[in-house]
Coordinates of C-alpha atoms and ligand atoms in Angstrom, one line a residue:
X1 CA 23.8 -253.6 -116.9
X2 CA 25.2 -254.2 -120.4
X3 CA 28.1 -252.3 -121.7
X4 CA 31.9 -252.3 -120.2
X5 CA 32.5 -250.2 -117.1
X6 CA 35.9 -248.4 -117.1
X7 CA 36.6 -249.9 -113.6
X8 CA 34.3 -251.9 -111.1
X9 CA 34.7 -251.9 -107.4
X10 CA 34.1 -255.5 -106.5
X11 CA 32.7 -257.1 -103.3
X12 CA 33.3 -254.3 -100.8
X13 CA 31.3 -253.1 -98.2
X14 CA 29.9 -250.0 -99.6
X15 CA 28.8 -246.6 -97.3
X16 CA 25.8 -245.2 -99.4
X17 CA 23.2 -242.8 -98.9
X18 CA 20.3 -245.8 -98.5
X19 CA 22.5 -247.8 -95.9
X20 CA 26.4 -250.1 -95.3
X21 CA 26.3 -253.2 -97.3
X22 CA 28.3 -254.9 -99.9
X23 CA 27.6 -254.2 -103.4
X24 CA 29.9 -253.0 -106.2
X25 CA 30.1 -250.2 -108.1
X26 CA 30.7 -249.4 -112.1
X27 CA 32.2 -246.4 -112.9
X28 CA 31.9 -244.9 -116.5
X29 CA 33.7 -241.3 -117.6
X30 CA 34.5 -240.9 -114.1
X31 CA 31.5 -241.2 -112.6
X32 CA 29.2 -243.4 -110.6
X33 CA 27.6 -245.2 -113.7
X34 CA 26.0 -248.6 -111.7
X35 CA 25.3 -249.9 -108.2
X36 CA 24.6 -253.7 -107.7
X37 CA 25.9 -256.9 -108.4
X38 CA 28.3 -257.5 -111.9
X39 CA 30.2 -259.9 -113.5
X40 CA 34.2 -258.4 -113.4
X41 CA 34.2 -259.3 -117.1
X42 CA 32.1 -256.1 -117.6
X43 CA 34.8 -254.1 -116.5
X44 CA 38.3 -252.9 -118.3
X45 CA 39.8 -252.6 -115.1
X46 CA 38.3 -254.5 -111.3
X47 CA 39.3 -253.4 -108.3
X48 CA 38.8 -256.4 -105.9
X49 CA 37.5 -254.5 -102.4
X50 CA 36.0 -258.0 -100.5
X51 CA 37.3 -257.2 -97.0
X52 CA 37.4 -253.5 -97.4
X53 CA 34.9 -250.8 -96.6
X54 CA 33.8 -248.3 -99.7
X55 CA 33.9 -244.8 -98.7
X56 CA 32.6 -241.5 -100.6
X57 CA 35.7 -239.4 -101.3
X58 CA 37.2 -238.1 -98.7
X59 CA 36.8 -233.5 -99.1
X60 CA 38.9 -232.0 -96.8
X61 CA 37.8 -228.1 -96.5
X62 CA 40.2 -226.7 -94.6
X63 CA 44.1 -226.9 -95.8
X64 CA 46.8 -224.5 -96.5
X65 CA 49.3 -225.8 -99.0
X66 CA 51.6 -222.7 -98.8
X67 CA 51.9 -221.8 -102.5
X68 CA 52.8 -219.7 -103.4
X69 CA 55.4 -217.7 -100.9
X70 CA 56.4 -220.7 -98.4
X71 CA 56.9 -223.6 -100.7
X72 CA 60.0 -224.6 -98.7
X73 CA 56.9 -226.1 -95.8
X74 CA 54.4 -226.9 -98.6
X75 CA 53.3 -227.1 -102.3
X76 CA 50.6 -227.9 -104.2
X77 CA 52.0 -230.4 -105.3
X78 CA 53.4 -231.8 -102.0
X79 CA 50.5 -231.3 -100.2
X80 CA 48.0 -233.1 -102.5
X81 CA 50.3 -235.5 -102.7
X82 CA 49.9 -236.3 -98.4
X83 CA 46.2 -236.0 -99.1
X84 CA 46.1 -238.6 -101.3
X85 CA 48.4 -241.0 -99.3
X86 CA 46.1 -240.3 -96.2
X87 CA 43.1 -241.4 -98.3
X88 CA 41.8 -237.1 -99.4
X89 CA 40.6 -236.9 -102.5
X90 CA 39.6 -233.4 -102.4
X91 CA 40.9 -230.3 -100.7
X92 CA 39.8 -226.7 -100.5
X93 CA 42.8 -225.0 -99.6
X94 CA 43.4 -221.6 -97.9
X95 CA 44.2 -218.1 -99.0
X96 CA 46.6 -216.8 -96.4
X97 CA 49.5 -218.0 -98.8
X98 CA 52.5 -214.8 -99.7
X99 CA 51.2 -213.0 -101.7
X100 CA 47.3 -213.7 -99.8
X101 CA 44.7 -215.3 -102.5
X102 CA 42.8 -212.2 -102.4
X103 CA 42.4 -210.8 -106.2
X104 CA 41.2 -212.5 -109.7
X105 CA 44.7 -212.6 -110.9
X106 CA 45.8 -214.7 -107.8
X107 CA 43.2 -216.8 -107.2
X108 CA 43.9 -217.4 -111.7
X109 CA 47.8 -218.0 -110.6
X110 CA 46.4 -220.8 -108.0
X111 CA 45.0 -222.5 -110.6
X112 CA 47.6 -222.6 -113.3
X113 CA 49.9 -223.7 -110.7
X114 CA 47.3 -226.4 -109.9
X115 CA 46.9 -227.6 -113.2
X116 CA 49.0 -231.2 -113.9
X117 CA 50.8 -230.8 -110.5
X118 CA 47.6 -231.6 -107.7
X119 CA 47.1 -235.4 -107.4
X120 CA 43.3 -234.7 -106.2
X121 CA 40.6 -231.9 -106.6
X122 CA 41.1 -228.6 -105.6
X123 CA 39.1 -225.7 -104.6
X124 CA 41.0 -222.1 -103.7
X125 CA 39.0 -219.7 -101.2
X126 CA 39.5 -216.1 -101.7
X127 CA 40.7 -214.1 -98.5
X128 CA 38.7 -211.1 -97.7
X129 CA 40.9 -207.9 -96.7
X130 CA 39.4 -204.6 -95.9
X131 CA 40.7 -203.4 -99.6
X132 CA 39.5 -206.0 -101.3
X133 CA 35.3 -206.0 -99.7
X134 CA 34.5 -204.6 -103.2
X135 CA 36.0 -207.0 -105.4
X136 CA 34.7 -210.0 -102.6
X137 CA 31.3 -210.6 -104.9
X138 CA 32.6 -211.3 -108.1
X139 CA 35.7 -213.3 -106.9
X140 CA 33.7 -215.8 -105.0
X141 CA 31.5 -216.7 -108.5
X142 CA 35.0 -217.7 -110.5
X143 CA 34.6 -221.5 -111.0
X144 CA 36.3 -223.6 -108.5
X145 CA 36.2 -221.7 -105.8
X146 CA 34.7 -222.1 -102.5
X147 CA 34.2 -219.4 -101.4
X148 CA 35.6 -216.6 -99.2
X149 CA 37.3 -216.7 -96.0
X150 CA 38.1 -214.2 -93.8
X151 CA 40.1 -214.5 -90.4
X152 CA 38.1 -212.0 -87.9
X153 CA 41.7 -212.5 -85.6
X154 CA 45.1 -212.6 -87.0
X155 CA 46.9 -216.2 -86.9
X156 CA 49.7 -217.1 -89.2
X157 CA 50.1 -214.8 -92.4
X158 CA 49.0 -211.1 -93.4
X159 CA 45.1 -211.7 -93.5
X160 CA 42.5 -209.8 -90.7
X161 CA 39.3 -208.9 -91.0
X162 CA 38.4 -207.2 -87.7
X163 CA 36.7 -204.1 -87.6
X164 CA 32.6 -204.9 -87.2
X165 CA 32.0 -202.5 -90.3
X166 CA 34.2 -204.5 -92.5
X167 CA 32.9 -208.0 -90.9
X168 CA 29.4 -206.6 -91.6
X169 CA 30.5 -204.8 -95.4
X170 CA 32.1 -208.0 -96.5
X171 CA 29.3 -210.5 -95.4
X172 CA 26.6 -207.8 -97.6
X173 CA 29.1 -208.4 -100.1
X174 CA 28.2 -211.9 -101.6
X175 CA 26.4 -214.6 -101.6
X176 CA 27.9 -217.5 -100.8
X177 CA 28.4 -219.3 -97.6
X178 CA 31.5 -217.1 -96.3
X179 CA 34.2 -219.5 -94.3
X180 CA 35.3 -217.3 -91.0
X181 CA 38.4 -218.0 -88.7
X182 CA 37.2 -216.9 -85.3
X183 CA 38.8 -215.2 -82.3
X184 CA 38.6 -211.9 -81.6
X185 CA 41.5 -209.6 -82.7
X186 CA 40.8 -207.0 -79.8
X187 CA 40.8 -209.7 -77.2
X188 CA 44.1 -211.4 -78.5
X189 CA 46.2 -208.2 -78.3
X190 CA 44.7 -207.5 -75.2
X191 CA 46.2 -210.6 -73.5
X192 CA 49.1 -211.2 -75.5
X193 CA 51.3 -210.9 -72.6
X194 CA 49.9 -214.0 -71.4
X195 CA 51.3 -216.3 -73.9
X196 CA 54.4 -216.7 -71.2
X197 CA 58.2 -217.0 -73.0
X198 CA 58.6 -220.4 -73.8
X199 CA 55.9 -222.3 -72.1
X200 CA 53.6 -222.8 -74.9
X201 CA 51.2 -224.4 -71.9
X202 CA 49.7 -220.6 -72.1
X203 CA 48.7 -220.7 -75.7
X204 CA 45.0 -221.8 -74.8
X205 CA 45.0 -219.0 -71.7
X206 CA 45.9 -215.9 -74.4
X207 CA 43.8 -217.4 -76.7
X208 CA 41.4 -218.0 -74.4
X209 CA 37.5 -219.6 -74.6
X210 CA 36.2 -216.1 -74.3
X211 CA 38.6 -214.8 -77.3
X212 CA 36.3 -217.4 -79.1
X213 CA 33.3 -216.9 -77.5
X214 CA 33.3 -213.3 -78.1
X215 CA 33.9 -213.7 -82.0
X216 CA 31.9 -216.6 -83.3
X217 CA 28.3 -214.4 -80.9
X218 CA 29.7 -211.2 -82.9
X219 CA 29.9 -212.9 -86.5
X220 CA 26.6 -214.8 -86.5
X221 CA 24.7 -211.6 -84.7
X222 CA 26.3 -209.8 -88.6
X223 CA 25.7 -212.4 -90.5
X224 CA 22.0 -212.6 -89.1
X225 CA 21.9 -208.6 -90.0
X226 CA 22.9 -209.2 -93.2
X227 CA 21.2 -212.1 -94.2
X228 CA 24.2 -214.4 -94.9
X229 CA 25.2 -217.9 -94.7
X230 CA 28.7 -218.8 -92.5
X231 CA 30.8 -221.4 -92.0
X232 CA 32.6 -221.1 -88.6
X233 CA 35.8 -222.6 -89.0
X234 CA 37.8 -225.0 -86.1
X235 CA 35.5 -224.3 -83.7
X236 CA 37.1 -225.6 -80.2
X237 CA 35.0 -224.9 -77.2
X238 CA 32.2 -225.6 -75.3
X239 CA 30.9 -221.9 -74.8
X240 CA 30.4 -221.7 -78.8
X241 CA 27.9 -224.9 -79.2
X242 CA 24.6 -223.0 -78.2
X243 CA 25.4 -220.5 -80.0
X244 CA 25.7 -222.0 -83.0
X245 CA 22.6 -224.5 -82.2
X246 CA 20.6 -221.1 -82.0
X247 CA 21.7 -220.3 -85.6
X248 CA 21.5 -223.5 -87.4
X249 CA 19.3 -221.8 -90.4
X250 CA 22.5 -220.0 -91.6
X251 CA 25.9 -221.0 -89.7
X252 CA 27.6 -224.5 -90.1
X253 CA 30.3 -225.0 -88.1
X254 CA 33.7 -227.5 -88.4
X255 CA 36.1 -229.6 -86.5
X256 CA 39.4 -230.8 -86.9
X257 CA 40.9 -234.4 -86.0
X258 CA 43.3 -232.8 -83.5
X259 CA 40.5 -230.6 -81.4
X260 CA 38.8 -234.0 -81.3
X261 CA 41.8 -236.4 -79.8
X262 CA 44.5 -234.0 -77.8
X263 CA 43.5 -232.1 -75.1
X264 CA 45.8 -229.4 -72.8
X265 CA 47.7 -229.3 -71.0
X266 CA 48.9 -232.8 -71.7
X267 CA 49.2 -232.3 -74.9
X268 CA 51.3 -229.2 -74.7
X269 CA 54.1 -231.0 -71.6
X270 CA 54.0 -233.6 -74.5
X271 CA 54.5 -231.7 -78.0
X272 CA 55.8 -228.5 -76.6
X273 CA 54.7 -225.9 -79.7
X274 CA 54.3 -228.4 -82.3
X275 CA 51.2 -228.3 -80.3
X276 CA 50.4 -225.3 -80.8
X277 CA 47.7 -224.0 -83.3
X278 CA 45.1 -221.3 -83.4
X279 CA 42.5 -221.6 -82.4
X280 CA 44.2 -223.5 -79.6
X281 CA 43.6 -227.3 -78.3
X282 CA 41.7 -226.7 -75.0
X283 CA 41.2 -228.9 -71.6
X284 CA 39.2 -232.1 -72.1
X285 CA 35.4 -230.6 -71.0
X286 CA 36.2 -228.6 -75.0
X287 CA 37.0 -232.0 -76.7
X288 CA 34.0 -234.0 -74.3
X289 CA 31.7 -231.3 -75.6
X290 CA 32.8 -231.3 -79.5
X291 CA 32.3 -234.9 -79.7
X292 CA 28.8 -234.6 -78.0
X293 CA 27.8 -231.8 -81.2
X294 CA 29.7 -234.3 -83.6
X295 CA 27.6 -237.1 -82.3
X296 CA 24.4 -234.7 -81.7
X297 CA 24.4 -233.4 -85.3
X298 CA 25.7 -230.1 -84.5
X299 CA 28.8 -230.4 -86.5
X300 CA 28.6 -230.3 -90.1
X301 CA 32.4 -231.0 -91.5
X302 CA 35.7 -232.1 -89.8
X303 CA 38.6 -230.6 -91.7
X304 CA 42.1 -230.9 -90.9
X305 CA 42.8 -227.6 -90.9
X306 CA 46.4 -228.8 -92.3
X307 CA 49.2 -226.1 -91.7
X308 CA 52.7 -227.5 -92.3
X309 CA 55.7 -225.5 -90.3
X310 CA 58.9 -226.6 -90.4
X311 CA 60.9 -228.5 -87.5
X312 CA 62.6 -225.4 -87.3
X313 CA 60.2 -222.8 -87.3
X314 CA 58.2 -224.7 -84.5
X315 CA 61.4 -225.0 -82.4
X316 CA 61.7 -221.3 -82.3
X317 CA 61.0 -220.4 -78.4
X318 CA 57.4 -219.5 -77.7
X319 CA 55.2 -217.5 -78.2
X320 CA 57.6 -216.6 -81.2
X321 CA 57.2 -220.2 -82.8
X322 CA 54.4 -220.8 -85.8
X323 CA 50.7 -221.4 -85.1
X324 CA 49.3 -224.9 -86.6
X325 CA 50.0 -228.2 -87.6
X326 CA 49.8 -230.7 -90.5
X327 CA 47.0 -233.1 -90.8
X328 CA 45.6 -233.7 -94.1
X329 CA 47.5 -237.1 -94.5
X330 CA 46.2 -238.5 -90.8
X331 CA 42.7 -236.9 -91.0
X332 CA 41.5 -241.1 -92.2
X333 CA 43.1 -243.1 -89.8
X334 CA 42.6 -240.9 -86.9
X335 CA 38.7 -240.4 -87.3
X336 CA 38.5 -244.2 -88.6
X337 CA 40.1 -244.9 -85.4
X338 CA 38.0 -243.0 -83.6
X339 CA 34.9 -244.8 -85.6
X340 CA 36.5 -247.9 -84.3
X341 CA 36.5 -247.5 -80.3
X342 CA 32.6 -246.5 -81.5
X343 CA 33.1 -242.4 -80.4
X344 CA 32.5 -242.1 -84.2
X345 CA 29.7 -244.3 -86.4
X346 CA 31.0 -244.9 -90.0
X347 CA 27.7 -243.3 -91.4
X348 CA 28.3 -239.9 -89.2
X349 CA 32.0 -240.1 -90.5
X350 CA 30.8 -240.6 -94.3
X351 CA 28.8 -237.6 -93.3
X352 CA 31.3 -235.3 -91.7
X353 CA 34.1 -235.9 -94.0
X354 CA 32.2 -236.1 -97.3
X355 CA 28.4 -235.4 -97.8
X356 CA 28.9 -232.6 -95.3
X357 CA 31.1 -230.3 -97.0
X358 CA 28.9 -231.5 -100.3
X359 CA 26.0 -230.0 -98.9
X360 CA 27.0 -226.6 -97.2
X361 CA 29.5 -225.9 -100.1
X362 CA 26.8 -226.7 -102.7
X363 CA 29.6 -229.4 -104.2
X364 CA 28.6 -230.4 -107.7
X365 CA 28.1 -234.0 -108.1
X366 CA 30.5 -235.4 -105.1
X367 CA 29.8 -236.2 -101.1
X368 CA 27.9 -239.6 -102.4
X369 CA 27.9 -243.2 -103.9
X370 CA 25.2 -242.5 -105.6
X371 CA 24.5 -242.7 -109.5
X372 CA 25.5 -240.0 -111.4
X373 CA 28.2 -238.8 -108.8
X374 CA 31.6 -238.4 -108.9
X375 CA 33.5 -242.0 -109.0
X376 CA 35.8 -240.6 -106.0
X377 CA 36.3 -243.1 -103.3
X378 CA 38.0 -243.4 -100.3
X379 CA 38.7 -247.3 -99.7
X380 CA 39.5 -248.5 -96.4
X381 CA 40.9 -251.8 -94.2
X382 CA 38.7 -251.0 -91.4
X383 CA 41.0 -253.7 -89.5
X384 CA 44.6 -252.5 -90.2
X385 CA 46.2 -251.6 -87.3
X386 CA 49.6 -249.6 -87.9
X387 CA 51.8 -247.0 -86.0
X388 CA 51.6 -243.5 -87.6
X389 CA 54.9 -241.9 -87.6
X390 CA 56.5 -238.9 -88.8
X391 CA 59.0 -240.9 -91.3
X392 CA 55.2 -241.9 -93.3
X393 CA 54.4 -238.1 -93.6
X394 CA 54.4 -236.8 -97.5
X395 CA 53.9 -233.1 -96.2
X396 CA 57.5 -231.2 -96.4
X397 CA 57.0 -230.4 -93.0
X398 CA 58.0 -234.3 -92.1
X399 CA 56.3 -234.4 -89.0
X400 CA 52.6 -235.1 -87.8
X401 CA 51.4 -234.6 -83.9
X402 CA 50.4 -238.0 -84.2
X403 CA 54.0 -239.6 -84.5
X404 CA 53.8 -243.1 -82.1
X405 CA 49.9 -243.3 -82.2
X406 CA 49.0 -246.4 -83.2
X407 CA 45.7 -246.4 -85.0
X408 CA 43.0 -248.9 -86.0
X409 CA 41.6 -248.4 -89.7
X410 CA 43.5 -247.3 -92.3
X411 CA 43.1 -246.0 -95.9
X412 CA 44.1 -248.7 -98.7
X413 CA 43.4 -246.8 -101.8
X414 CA 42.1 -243.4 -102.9
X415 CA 39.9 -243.2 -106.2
X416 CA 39.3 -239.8 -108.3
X417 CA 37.4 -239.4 -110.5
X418 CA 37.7 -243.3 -111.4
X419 CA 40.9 -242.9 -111.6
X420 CA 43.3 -245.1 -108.9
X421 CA 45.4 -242.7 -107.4
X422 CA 46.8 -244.7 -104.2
X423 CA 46.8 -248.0 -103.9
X424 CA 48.6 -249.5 -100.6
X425 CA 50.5 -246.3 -99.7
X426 CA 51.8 -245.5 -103.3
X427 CA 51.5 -242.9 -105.3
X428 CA 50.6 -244.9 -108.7
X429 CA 48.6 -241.8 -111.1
X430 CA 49.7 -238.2 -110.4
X431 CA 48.7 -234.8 -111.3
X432 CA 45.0 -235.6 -112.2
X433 CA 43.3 -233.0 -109.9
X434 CA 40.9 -230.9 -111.2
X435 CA 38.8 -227.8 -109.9
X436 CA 36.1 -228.9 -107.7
X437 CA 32.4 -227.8 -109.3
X438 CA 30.2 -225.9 -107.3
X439 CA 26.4 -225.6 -107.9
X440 CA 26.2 -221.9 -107.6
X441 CA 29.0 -221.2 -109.8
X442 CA 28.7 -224.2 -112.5
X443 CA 31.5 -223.1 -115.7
X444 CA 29.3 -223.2 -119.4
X445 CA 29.7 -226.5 -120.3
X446 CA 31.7 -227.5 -123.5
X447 CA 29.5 -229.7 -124.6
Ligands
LIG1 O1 47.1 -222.6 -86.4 C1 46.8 -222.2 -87.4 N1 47.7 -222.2 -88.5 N2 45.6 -221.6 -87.6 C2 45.3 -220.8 -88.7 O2 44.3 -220.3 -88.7 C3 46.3 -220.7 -89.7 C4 47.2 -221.8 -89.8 C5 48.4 -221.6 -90.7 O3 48.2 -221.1 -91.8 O4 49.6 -221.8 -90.3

């Protein structure tokens, strides 16, 4: 290679699509330029990685940053900033925000208040209502976003989607892969009495397997009918798996961290409700069987389905208290933890929280160290071993379940777009996000 690289990645062990080994990378304009071996005095800038392991970016598809309407638990800027410490470099973040990201001119206010503020990529889903089914075709093809998402069962916030000719309506209505939150609004106000008055132990028996179940066999029997690709959010139990095997030519499904390492009841006598999420954490067979699909191939993504409440909304006596809880900053170190007690290889993890999303979001040029590709990197000491703990958490919730674990594999830096972003927990560039490109909705190019 002659000519300067803007930065080179030096003598780490890089995760690539042809295999782990060491070899450093050259990035020019932000991307991917070289792969090989080169001098550092080709480079303006090295960043010396012997020791570490190379990572494509991390994409987190599933967050909800709270902005705007509940910025006192989350901003954009806040929560980028706890993606970027937990080694995220991009997020697609979630619509059920006040007011709902559900029309052109709030998905355009998204992205102005984006803009300088976001310290990685963004995407912005639109939320499908049963006003706006119309409108859902033309506000999945604005530029940067990833799509639509619509919550078949009500969880936290003003979005539903539930009545089969609306489900139906709004999946004939595009053509993107539409992102669906799935439990069964019928079933969950049928059985609402059974989330008992402050034991939060119940959660998982009101929002029970079949709530799930019932939903997720519903949704991909429409989606079948109407010819359209779906994204099954959080999926959490053991009774969804074959169905979504059975339907692999047009549903992909996700995970989360926390479905994958707590399991009830324990973790409810533990956390009380700042266990509590929707859909719920389950008994162990649910996690057992999630980590045989992640390890079978079944699972395409793990997001972290990040959902910042504050210490005192979660305190609230249950079933009153908020659904969900943060995770975009532990998302890493928990699945690189997992990777190293070997429930997790580091090629399935590159694949799940990276190439995955890539691939069933049609992601423009990221997901890969490969040529050409983004120069976003997720850089990693697979051998740090450190305590996670709530006073680490950037999120303005300031609080993670995870507070005491002590995890194996930690993030070191987090590289977008060639540009250093975090570098040994610190925030060192800020507000360089931009909106994620997406194949089937590329902007004209200025050039
Ligand atoms: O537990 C949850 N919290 N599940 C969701 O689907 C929404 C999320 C939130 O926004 O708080």
């Amino acid at each position: 290679m002659n000519g300067t690289f803007e930065l080179l990645i030096c003598g780490g062990i890089c995760v690539t699509p042809s295999g782990i080994g060491p070899a450093d990378i050259g990035v020019i304009n932000g991307r991917i330029a070289a792969i090989g071996s080169f001098a550092p005095a080709n480079a303006a800038e090295v960043f010396e990685a012997k020791g570490l392991h190379v990572f494509p970016g991390v994409i987190d598809s599933q967050v909800h940053f709270r902005e705007p309407g509940s910025e006192h638990k989350e901003d954009l800027e806040s929560g980028s900033r706890a993606a970027v410490l937990g080694g995220v470099t991009t997020v697609f973040e979630m619509p059920n925000t006040n007011p709902p990201t559900i029309t052109r001119l709030a998905l355009e206010d998204k992205f102005a208040r984006a803009r300088g503020r976001m310290h990685c990529d963004y995407a912005f889903y639109a939320g499908a209502t049963p006003e706006n089914i119309g409108a859902l075709g033309i506000l999945e093809q604005m530029p940067g976003v990833a799509g639509v998402k619509a919550f078949l069962g009500s969880s936290t916030g003003s979005l539903l989607l539930n009545r089969e000719e609306d489900i139906l309506a709004a999946l004939k209505a595009g053509r993107r892969r539409m992102a669906v939150h799935s439990e069964d609004e019928a079933r969950l106000r049928e059985r609402k009495s059974l989330a008992a008055e402050g034991d939060p132990r119940t959660h998982p028996f009101w929002r029970d397997v079949e709530t799930a179940r019932l939903s997720t066999e519903r949704v991909l029997r429409l989606a079948r009918l109407a010819g359209r690709r779906v994204h099954v959010l959080h999926v959490t139990t053991e009774e969804e798996l074959p169905l979504l095997a059975e339907a692999r030519d047009f549903a992909t499904l996700e995970t989360t961290p926390q479905h994958l390492t707590l399991a009830a009841p324990e973790c409810y006598e533990r956390l009380g409700t700042y266990a509590q999420m929707n859909p719920p954490i389950r008994e162990a067979r649910h996690r057992e069987a999630l980590w045989r699909a992640v390890n079978e191939g079944l699972v395409d993504v793990i997001g972290s389905d990040h959902a910042p409440h504050t210490r005192e909304e979660k305190e609230k006596l249950y079933p009153g208290s908020p659904s969900g809880m943060p995770g975009v900053q532990t998302l890493v170190t928990i699945l690189l933890d997992h990777v190293n007690a070997h429930r997790l290889s580091m090629e399935r993890f590159a694949d799940l929280t990276s190439a995955g999303a890539a691939r069933i979001f049609d992601v423009a040029g990221k997901g890969r160290i490969a040529c050409g590709y983004d120069a976003d990197f997720t850089i990693v000491d697979m051998g740090a071993k450190k305590r996670i703990e709530n006073r680490w958490i950037a999120s303005k919730c300031g609080w993670t379940p995870f507070d005491g674990m002590m995890t194996t594999g930690w993030p070191v830096a987090t590289i977008v777009r060639g540009q250093t972003i975090m570098r040994d927990g610190a925030l060192v560039a800020g507000g360089c996000g931009q909106p994620v490109r997406f194949g089937e909705t590329l902007p004209p190019s200025s050039a």
